[in-house]
XYZ file of C-alpha atoms in Angstrom:
664
model
C -42.913 55.986 118.864
C -39.687 56.245 116.883
C -40.970 59.384 115.170
C -41.747 60.876 118.571
C -38.216 60.151 119.841
C -36.751 61.678 116.708
C -38.842 64.819 117.274
C -37.528 65.118 120.841
C -33.953 64.670 119.620
C -34.412 67.379 117.009
C -35.780 69.772 119.610
C -32.752 69.147 121.839
C -30.296 69.753 119.027
C -29.977 73.567 119.404
C -29.143 73.399 123.121
C -26.725 70.541 122.405
C -24.921 72.689 119.810
C -24.754 75.583 122.253
C -23.316 73.455 125.044
C -20.853 71.951 122.617
C -19.616 75.315 121.365
C -19.554 76.886 124.838
C -17.153 74.155 125.945
C -15.022 74.424 122.828
C -11.387 75.427 123.340
C -11.679 78.043 120.603
C -12.682 81.359 122.201
C -14.126 82.614 118.920
C -16.494 79.650 118.722
C -17.664 80.257 122.284
C -18.127 83.935 121.500
C -20.135 83.140 118.365
C -22.405 80.792 120.289
C -23.122 83.487 122.886
C -24.030 85.945 120.132
C -26.531 83.389 118.796
C -28.298 83.016 122.145
C -31.414 84.823 120.974
C -31.766 82.491 117.993
C -31.346 79.428 120.196
C -33.823 80.823 122.746
C -36.394 81.248 119.994
C -35.835 77.680 118.879
C -36.224 76.360 122.425
C -39.283 78.418 123.282
C -39.966 80.554 126.333
C -40.514 77.747 128.841
C -37.392 75.762 127.979
C -35.361 78.982 127.830
C -36.382 79.667 131.441
C -35.970 76.106 132.664
C -32.875 74.960 130.719
C -30.979 77.718 128.944
C -30.846 80.336 131.727
C -29.763 77.808 134.443
C -27.104 76.464 132.118
C -25.751 79.991 131.486
C -25.820 80.761 135.214
C -23.707 77.691 135.974
C -21.104 78.323 133.279
C -20.103 81.927 133.989
C -16.398 81.201 134.077
C -14.902 82.187 130.751
C -12.839 84.729 128.841
C -13.797 88.342 129.482
C -14.936 88.984 125.914
C -17.328 86.019 126.103
C -18.725 87.229 129.432
C -19.108 90.738 128.016
C -21.126 89.409 125.085
C -23.260 87.337 127.475
C -23.994 90.340 129.710
C -24.996 92.342 126.653
C -27.280 89.598 125.296
C -29.104 89.023 128.584
C -30.171 92.656 128.763
C -32.388 92.082 125.712
C -33.699 88.682 126.785
C -36.927 89.668 128.561
C -39.191 88.907 125.623
C -37.444 85.547 125.061
C -38.197 84.287 128.585
C -41.905 85.165 128.379
C -42.102 88.931 128.968
C -41.855 91.213 132.057
C -43.691 88.772 134.366
C -40.806 86.306 133.893
C -37.959 88.857 133.842
C -36.819 87.675 137.273
C -35.294 84.586 135.604
C -32.600 86.821 134.097
C -31.413 88.183 137.446
C -29.270 85.195 138.657
C -26.877 85.122 135.652
C -26.625 88.907 135.585
C -25.970 89.004 139.336
C -23.101 86.571 138.851
C -21.710 88.661 135.976
C -21.917 91.785 138.148
C -19.387 90.261 140.558
C -16.614 89.310 138.109
C -13.245 90.990 138.279
C -13.187 92.642 134.826
C -14.645 96.160 135.035
C -16.170 96.325 131.534
C -18.044 93.058 132.141
C -19.400 94.323 135.470
C -20.474 97.621 133.924
C -22.305 95.864 131.090
C -23.964 93.471 133.583
C -25.151 96.415 135.694
C -26.457 98.139 132.562
C -28.419 95.009 131.658
C -29.637 94.622 135.261
C -30.960 98.188 135.141
C -32.786 97.404 131.882
C -34.291 94.217 133.292
C -35.201 95.893 136.623
C -37.094 98.640 134.797
C -39.248 95.945 133.159
C -40.319 94.457 136.508
C -43.581 95.430 138.108
C -43.288 97.343 141.398
C -44.189 94.193 143.344
C -41.690 91.998 141.498
C -39.062 94.698 141.917
C -39.270 94.429 145.712
C -39.441 90.644 145.643
C -36.602 89.943 143.194
C -34.446 92.990 142.379
C -34.130 94.637 145.809
C -32.870 91.401 147.459
C -30.333 91.119 144.632
C -29.187 94.666 145.369
C -28.878 93.883 149.078
C -26.835 90.760 148.352
C -24.472 92.800 146.182
C -24.154 95.461 148.913
C -23.173 92.852 151.501
C -20.873 90.897 149.182
C -17.432 89.910 150.438
C -15.595 91.190 147.359
C -15.463 94.853 146.401
C -16.580 93.937 142.864
C -20.139 93.164 143.976
C -20.345 96.312 146.116
C -19.199 98.563 143.259
C -21.837 97.021 140.983
C -24.527 97.608 143.616
C -24.002 101.386 143.386
C -25.481 101.468 139.893
C -28.820 99.893 140.879
C -30.080 102.305 143.559
C -31.462 104.950 141.223
C -33.510 102.439 139.203
C -35.008 100.710 142.280
C -35.665 103.640 144.628
C -38.557 105.460 142.867
C -40.815 102.380 142.688
C -40.514 100.800 146.134
C -42.377 101.416 149.400
C -41.192 103.845 152.095
C -39.662 101.194 154.411
C -37.675 99.766 151.494
C -36.580 103.273 150.504
C -35.205 103.791 154.006
C -33.256 100.547 153.687
C -31.854 101.620 150.321
C -30.696 104.977 151.704
C -29.022 103.164 154.611
C -27.318 100.751 152.194
C -26.057 103.610 150.035
C -24.678 105.348 153.134
C -22.898 102.101 153.966
C -21.256 102.039 150.527
C -20.168 105.683 150.843
C -18.337 104.702 154.034
C -16.886 101.460 152.647
C -13.296 100.716 153.560
C -12.362 100.019 149.911
C -11.572 103.136 147.805
C -12.972 101.515 144.649
C -16.380 101.153 146.300
C -16.373 104.737 147.598
C -15.374 105.870 144.114
C -18.318 103.982 142.590
C -20.662 105.490 145.206
C -19.369 109.007 144.487
C -19.832 108.394 140.766
C -23.506 107.420 141.242
C -24.315 109.933 143.997
C -25.627 112.612 141.642
C -27.773 110.088 139.782
C -29.230 108.752 143.055
C -29.835 112.276 144.362
C -32.182 113.011 141.438
C -34.669 110.324 142.565
C -34.493 110.918 146.330
C -37.023 113.197 148.036
C -35.685 116.662 148.930
C -35.992 116.137 152.704
C -33.961 112.928 152.545
C -31.550 114.518 150.093
C -30.679 117.065 152.752
C -30.753 114.692 155.713
C -29.149 111.575 154.202
C -27.280 112.279 150.950
C -25.726 115.682 151.668
C -23.721 114.248 154.623
C -22.557 111.449 152.305
C -21.561 114.042 149.704
C -19.597 116.089 152.260
C -17.864 112.969 153.501
C -16.881 111.848 149.979
C -15.607 115.337 149.145
C -13.249 115.043 152.141
C -12.109 111.503 151.321
C -8.416 110.765 151.658
C -8.342 109.477 148.034
C -8.320 112.208 145.381
C -9.952 109.823 142.888
C -13.019 109.828 145.181
C -12.977 113.573 145.825
C -12.893 114.489 142.132
C -15.987 112.357 141.468
C -17.763 114.186 144.286
C -17.365 117.366 142.216
C -19.637 115.896 139.532
C -22.215 115.057 142.204
C -21.983 118.657 143.386
C -23.481 119.855 140.079
C -26.459 117.483 140.312
C -27.151 118.289 143.961
C -26.941 122.053 143.410
C -29.521 121.794 140.620
C -31.972 120.073 142.980
C -31.783 122.438 145.955
C -33.180 125.940 146.512
C -30.663 128.810 146.460
C -30.555 129.162 150.279
C -29.822 125.479 150.767
C -27.163 125.568 148.043
C -25.393 128.375 149.869
C -25.360 126.551 153.195
C -25.053 122.912 152.167
C -23.081 122.860 148.899
C -20.926 125.980 148.638
C -18.601 125.217 151.587
C -17.702 121.892 149.962
C -17.279 123.551 146.567
C -14.878 126.135 148.009
C -12.934 123.329 149.605
C -12.689 121.430 146.313
C -11.486 124.491 144.388
C -8.626 124.787 146.935
C -7.973 121.047 147.109
C -4.402 119.881 147.551
C -4.733 117.533 144.547
C -4.507 119.166 141.130
C -6.801 116.468 139.706
C -9.647 117.632 141.951
C -9.044 121.271 141.017
C -8.912 120.244 137.355
C -12.324 118.591 137.710
C -13.693 121.758 139.339
C -12.343 123.779 136.386
C -13.930 121.348 133.894
C -17.323 121.544 135.626
C -17.173 125.232 136.545
C -19.700 126.531 134.002
C -22.143 123.741 134.922
C -21.731 124.680 138.585
C -22.269 128.336 137.709
C -25.544 127.559 135.939
C -26.664 125.361 138.844
C -26.107 127.924 141.617
C -27.427 130.988 139.784
C -26.073 134.511 139.099
C -26.190 135.873 142.656
C -24.084 133.103 144.228
C -21.810 133.278 141.179
C -21.160 136.974 141.813
C -20.560 136.541 145.523
C -18.673 133.241 145.641
C -17.765 131.726 142.296
C -15.944 134.713 140.805
C -13.289 134.479 143.508
C -13.024 130.701 143.021
C -12.639 131.268 139.266
C -9.836 133.765 139.925
C -8.090 131.264 142.148
C -8.168 128.620 139.429
C -6.903 131.080 136.785
C -3.703 131.511 138.816
C -3.410 127.836 139.821
C 0.087 126.438 140.189
C -0.613 123.556 137.780
C -0.632 124.302 134.039
C -3.285 121.625 133.378
C -5.704 123.395 135.725
C -4.986 126.825 134.212
C -5.488 125.443 130.699
C -8.792 123.802 131.670
C -10.190 126.930 133.308
C -8.882 129.174 130.499
C -11.169 127.380 128.038
C -14.118 128.337 130.276
C -13.413 132.096 130.339
C -15.818 132.956 127.525
C -18.695 130.756 128.777
C -18.233 131.850 132.389
C -18.364 135.518 131.416
C -21.352 134.939 129.110
C -23.355 133.452 132.014
C -22.695 136.354 134.395
C -25.574 138.588 135.420
C -26.077 141.005 132.490
C -26.439 144.009 134.790
C -22.923 143.540 136.207
C -21.320 141.568 133.383
C -18.984 144.221 131.955
C -17.925 145.452 135.375
C -17.109 141.943 136.638
C -15.168 141.089 133.477
C -13.107 144.285 133.589
C -12.401 144.287 137.313
C -12.276 140.596 138.235
C -11.504 138.505 135.144
C -9.327 140.538 132.749
C -6.442 141.147 135.213
C -5.987 137.373 135.494
C -6.474 136.864 131.755
C -3.619 139.320 131.091
C -1.314 137.106 133.134
C -2.344 134.030 131.142
C -1.542 135.770 127.843
C 2.137 135.582 128.812
C 1.889 132.241 130.622
C 5.052 130.117 130.376
C 3.048 127.067 129.282
C 2.063 127.033 125.573
C -1.022 124.873 126.206
C -2.423 127.502 128.566
C -1.837 130.294 126.054
C -3.337 128.236 123.255
C -6.424 127.405 125.336
C -6.934 131.086 126.172
C -6.416 132.186 122.563
C -9.223 129.872 121.441
C -11.813 131.761 123.526
C -10.527 135.261 124.334
C -11.939 136.761 121.128
C -15.400 135.818 122.369
C -15.179 138.529 125.044
C -15.401 141.286 122.404
C -19.183 141.171 121.858
C -19.709 141.302 125.654
C -17.462 144.315 126.213
C -18.395 146.349 123.145
C -16.264 148.374 120.726
C -14.648 150.855 123.150
C -13.556 148.325 125.786
C -12.413 145.903 123.087
C -10.059 148.543 121.680
C -8.903 149.675 125.110
C -8.626 146.365 126.946
C -8.597 143.407 124.543
C -6.810 144.734 121.460
C -3.397 144.937 123.200
C -3.815 141.322 124.322
C -4.706 140.194 120.788
C -1.613 141.914 119.421
C 0.598 140.167 121.972
C -0.895 136.787 121.074
C -0.459 137.414 117.349
C 3.274 137.742 118.009
C 3.468 134.685 120.268
C 6.230 132.187 119.541
C 3.740 129.281 119.671
C 2.020 128.748 116.276
C -1.121 127.284 117.884
C -1.680 130.538 119.796
C -1.432 132.662 116.635
C -3.615 130.213 114.738
C -6.348 130.246 117.392
C -6.461 134.040 117.328
C -6.691 134.162 113.538
C -9.358 131.470 113.432
C -11.639 133.520 115.704
C -11.206 136.940 114.089
C -14.859 137.086 113.085
C -15.831 137.919 116.712
C -13.661 141.038 116.681
C -14.540 141.915 113.093
C -18.218 142.137 114.042
C -17.424 144.568 116.887
C -14.592 146.869 115.773
C -13.680 145.742 112.264
C -10.397 144.128 111.379
C -8.488 147.169 110.143
C -6.909 147.861 113.533
C -5.495 144.344 113.565
C -4.472 144.122 109.920
C -0.883 145.340 110.310
C -0.243 142.931 113.165
C -2.067 140.136 111.394
C 0.235 140.136 108.398
C 3.461 139.028 110.149
C 1.543 136.346 112.072
C -0.078 135.002 108.909
C 3.252 134.968 107.056
C 4.967 133.059 109.859
C 2.154 130.515 109.998
C 2.196 130.138 106.223
C 5.893 129.268 106.362
C 5.766 127.150 109.539
C 7.844 123.971 109.450
C 4.841 121.885 110.583
C 2.679 121.178 107.544
C -0.475 120.854 109.661
C -0.039 124.449 110.813
C 0.288 125.566 107.194
C -2.798 123.527 106.325
C -4.825 125.178 109.090
C -4.009 128.732 107.990
C -4.944 127.849 104.389
C -8.397 126.782 105.561
C -8.936 130.174 107.214
C -7.629 132.202 104.275
C -10.966 132.700 102.417
C -12.595 134.060 105.588
C -9.586 136.300 106.218
C -9.686 137.524 102.636
C -13.322 138.514 103.025
C -12.613 140.375 106.275
C -9.446 142.128 105.079
C -10.775 143.083 101.652
C -9.578 142.526 98.090
C -7.019 145.336 98.012
C -5.226 144.224 101.182
C -5.336 140.611 100.001
C -3.835 141.439 96.601
C -1.045 143.463 98.149
C -0.096 141.231 101.061
C -1.552 137.715 100.855
C -1.985 136.710 97.223
C 1.682 135.731 96.929
C 1.335 133.425 99.939
C -1.633 131.647 98.370
C 0.297 131.125 95.146
C 3.310 129.868 97.089
C 1.244 127.135 98.711
C 0.576 125.688 95.259
C 4.282 124.802 95.078
C 4.526 123.294 98.583
C 6.422 120.011 98.856
C 3.515 118.387 100.791
C 0.652 117.178 98.597
C -2.020 117.907 101.231
C -0.945 121.567 101.209
C -1.068 121.783 97.412
C -4.511 120.167 97.390
C -5.841 122.550 100.056
C -4.307 125.520 98.222
C -6.150 124.452 95.057
C -9.504 124.446 96.853
C -8.507 127.732 98.475
C -8.229 129.288 94.988
C -11.784 128.259 94.190
C -13.110 129.804 97.428
C -11.195 133.027 96.760
C -12.758 133.307 93.304
C -16.175 132.768 94.863
C -15.302 135.583 97.280
C -13.909 138.132 94.805
C -15.495 137.074 91.497
C -14.401 135.740 88.087
C -13.131 139.111 86.707
C -10.710 139.313 89.645
C -9.550 135.760 88.954
C -8.949 136.574 85.295
C -6.699 139.486 86.197
C -5.087 138.375 89.470
C -4.523 134.633 89.724
C -5.199 132.801 86.453
C -2.109 134.271 84.684
C 0.073 133.148 87.619
C -1.451 129.652 87.570
C -0.964 129.289 83.809
C 2.750 130.041 84.233
C 3.001 126.834 86.289
C 2.187 124.821 83.160
C 5.701 125.580 81.904
C 7.475 124.637 85.135
C 10.216 122.004 84.809
C 8.822 120.064 87.772
C 5.970 117.844 86.558
C 4.277 118.079 90.003
C 3.810 121.807 89.453
C 2.335 121.159 86.020
C -0.101 118.695 87.580
C -1.019 121.249 90.260
C -1.785 123.673 87.439
C -4.250 121.126 86.026
C -5.847 120.601 89.442
C -6.365 124.360 89.745
C -7.940 124.564 86.304
C -10.339 121.752 87.295
C -11.824 123.735 90.157
C -11.561 127.205 88.599
C -13.700 126.154 85.629
C -16.602 125.646 88.046
C -16.524 129.264 89.241
C -15.098 131.186 86.266
C -17.766 130.431 83.662
C -17.744 129.381 80.004
C -15.970 132.411 78.500
C -12.908 132.341 80.758
C -12.719 128.533 80.628
C -12.748 128.550 76.817
C -10.476 131.544 76.352
C -7.848 131.006 79.098
C -8.060 127.592 80.736
C -8.705 125.221 77.824
C -5.650 126.242 75.687
C -3.301 125.451 78.574
C -4.923 122.055 79.167
C -4.623 121.197 75.464
C -0.984 122.296 75.477
C -0.216 119.883 78.343
C -1.663 116.985 76.325
C 1.748 116.714 74.664
C 3.618 116.633 78.008
C 6.470 114.078 78.144
C 5.270 112.756 81.539
C 2.436 110.210 81.351
C 0.986 111.318 84.721
C 0.436 114.801 83.311
C -1.137 113.461 80.115
C -3.702 111.268 81.813
C -4.553 114.148 84.153
C -5.181 116.198 81.015
C -7.793 113.596 79.989
C -9.415 113.768 83.422
C -9.360 117.579 83.359
C -10.971 117.732 79.914
C -13.803 115.574 81.192
C -14.282 117.757 84.273
C -14.307 121.086 82.413
C -16.414 119.860 79.481
C -19.732 120.863 81.124
C -18.483 124.464 80.991
C -17.626 124.367 77.265
C -19.803 124.837 74.202
C -20.550 121.756 72.088
C -18.764 123.272 69.105
C -15.608 123.782 71.166
C -15.751 120.184 72.358
C -16.063 118.906 68.778
C -13.337 121.163 67.422
C -10.729 121.070 70.227
C -11.477 118.562 72.984
C -12.429 115.556 70.868
C -9.314 115.549 68.661
C -7.091 115.825 71.737
C -8.836 112.930 73.479
C -8.693 110.846 70.310
C -4.950 111.393 70.236
C -4.601 110.454 73.912
C -6.739 107.387 73.272
C -3.941 105.914 71.139
C -1.158 106.982 73.528
C 1.682 104.564 74.199
C 0.967 104.608 77.959
C -1.810 102.272 79.077
C -3.007 104.603 81.862
C -3.294 107.541 79.471
C -5.370 105.435 77.084
C -7.598 104.265 79.945
C -8.416 107.761 81.187
C -8.788 109.116 77.666
C -11.359 106.414 76.834
C -13.096 107.110 80.120
C -13.236 110.835 79.326
C -14.601 110.214 75.804
C -17.391 108.018 77.160
C -18.184 110.439 80.006
C -18.375 113.510 77.768
C -20.496 111.629 75.216
C -22.981 110.570 77.903
C -23.155 114.102 79.320
C -23.753 115.653 75.897
C -26.418 113.116 74.975
C -28.163 113.910 78.232
C -27.988 117.632 77.524
C -29.408 117.143 74.003
C -32.214 115.052 75.419
C -32.999 117.741 77.987
C -33.194 120.305 75.191
C -35.202 118.153 72.769
C -37.925 116.650 75.002
C -40.991 118.957 75.211
C -42.057 120.060 78.721
C -45.482 118.483 78.209
C -43.964 115.002 78.505
C -44.571 115.285 82.238
C -42.924 115.125 85.639
C -41.807 111.495 85.346
C -39.420 112.185 82.500
C -38.027 115.232 84.359
C -37.346 113.098 87.402
C -35.589 110.517 85.243
C -33.414 113.168 83.617
C -32.541 114.770 86.968
C -31.378 111.428 88.287
C -29.264 110.977 85.107
C -30.788 107.626 84.243
C -30.982 108.467 80.522
C -27.934 107.590 78.489
C -29.343 107.591 74.968
C -31.919 109.917 73.471
C -34.893 108.615 71.465
C -34.275 108.324 67.743
C -37.304 110.440 66.823
C -39.047 113.325 68.515
C -42.050 115.486 67.746
C -40.020 118.659 67.279
C -38.813 120.025 63.960
C -35.868 118.460 62.097
C -32.556 119.375 63.669
C -29.087 117.795 63.531
C -27.096 117.954 66.750
C -23.508 116.700 66.943
C -22.781 114.252 69.763
C -19.277 113.335 70.878
C -19.122 109.564 70.551
C -16.625 106.789 70.381
C -16.194 107.115 66.584
C -14.190 109.653 64.615
C -17.042 111.908 63.604
C -19.413 111.422 66.561
C -23.082 110.569 66.132
C -26.169 112.390 64.910
C -29.662 112.447 66.352
C -32.170 112.822 63.525
C -35.507 114.242 64.524
C -38.346 113.547 62.087
C -41.446 115.779 62.153
C -43.765 112.971 60.988
C -42.756 110.506 63.730
C -43.980 110.693 67.316
C -42.590 109.143 70.429
C -44.666 107.865 73.309
C -43.486 108.380 76.914
C -43.524 104.651 77.575
C -40.922 103.984 74.865
C -38.306 106.352 76.279
C -35.104 104.318 76.730
C -33.559 104.426 80.167
C -30.398 102.997 81.547
C -32.296 101.027 84.192
C -35.363 100.056 82.118
C -38.397 101.758 80.608
C -40.448 104.564 82.097
């Protein structure tokens, strides 16, 4: 009997711990206990979770918002813990209570979980348990319950009987006419979602009147949400119905007295255009688009300016060029000289995209003058946006006609007082160099690129270093040898140690693209020269550079020049220099041993050994191989390195190959 009592006590322990922690004054403890609900439910079992845990949670929904948020999240995944979909109705009471709390994020999470749980109900259980919950929320005294109810209609409606559907439509109409703006706002927000599951006949008879009413609401926060519903409704209706039922409201919204509503129309304009089709766009939306392009509010003009390219791209192809030239470009010209810099910047980010639509002749005649004006704009973001999209124009008319105007704009951006502007133009320089050509670059832009290497902001110097690598990839190693490497090497003699370090950083990346000959002949001597630099930071960067460029050097060069320099740095008076020198010695030794092993192992040793070598697991080569006797020098930790002796009479088996992580 005592053993039986002890067993009962042990089984009650998890729920006792939960209750204890949920009542603890420490919010973090309560939060932790909520996050462990699934573990406790598993310990209790399905039946006790339904009969004890869920009622307890339902009764204690008065806590900090973060605890309630965690609870709402947990309950959404609780169906399997209460016994599966046939018992999912047990989760509705606590979630219903959470859906009525004051904190919005808690209510939203509770509604999300209610939707998940409702979807797991059978159609019969849905009508018995979920629909009454929805009706209680709709008729709740506080606006919080009514706003939560709006999110449940779309998940319930498709699976209930016709009489219940009629009730749901009536309840939604009631919420759309609610006296509280927050409820009407929630209804407007969910109108488009609900419209997608309602039959077309009821969409026109029941929901369209609600939509029209919400679009004329006295609160602009409600009207702007109706614009989003407009997109969903237009996608569901035939073209004739769109013209008669939706377009009048859309015209009204595009002329709304509130700039927020007009801003929302501008944001959703391309979606609306796709929903209504090309014919209605030509007849009605072009004029609405023009109206927004000359809106009194800069925020609206900026929003609609970003849609110019997409709107024009979705026009009917047969009339596209004509509509752009006659109806869009006159308004775009006004925006080019708009007093607000955000509007001009927004337009500059997309205007180049009109070139492929208009073709070469119209681009030269109509767009080129606008590009030239924007390249001279006082706002750096405008000039930057034009330069960053030059590829569109380059594909249509070439860049030569813009080159003379480009140069002053690029120079001004390169010298801008804001370092982020300078950084942005550096990132576009390789693409510009490719479009402008090597000759133009050498004459006009090479000096700018070299100047960035001496910038007082490290991020600019770093970006300029990577820029050099991309330029060499663009123009080739011979160009680098003649044009930029001599100028970079001069920096090694600069009095400012930061410039000498920048020189090393450049040599690091140039070695990757210049090849062995140039690295050995031009880059290595400068690196070795800087090994005697009086500044320790430069010396330990020499050690790091030698390690990075060693893969591009011959083994004989490493033995003759690199190793002695690293040995000297390895006994430097500065502890950091010694650290990086030792690190470089070990790294180069491992790399060379790997290379020797790659060369020495016969191909017949199979795919496994190749895979091991490719993953760089091997750090020491086998002492004996089946190939002829050869001595290969390996850079090691000692003074003279190490030798791998290969004996013809000895053979090595694959299984004895030594790996860093074990044996193959």
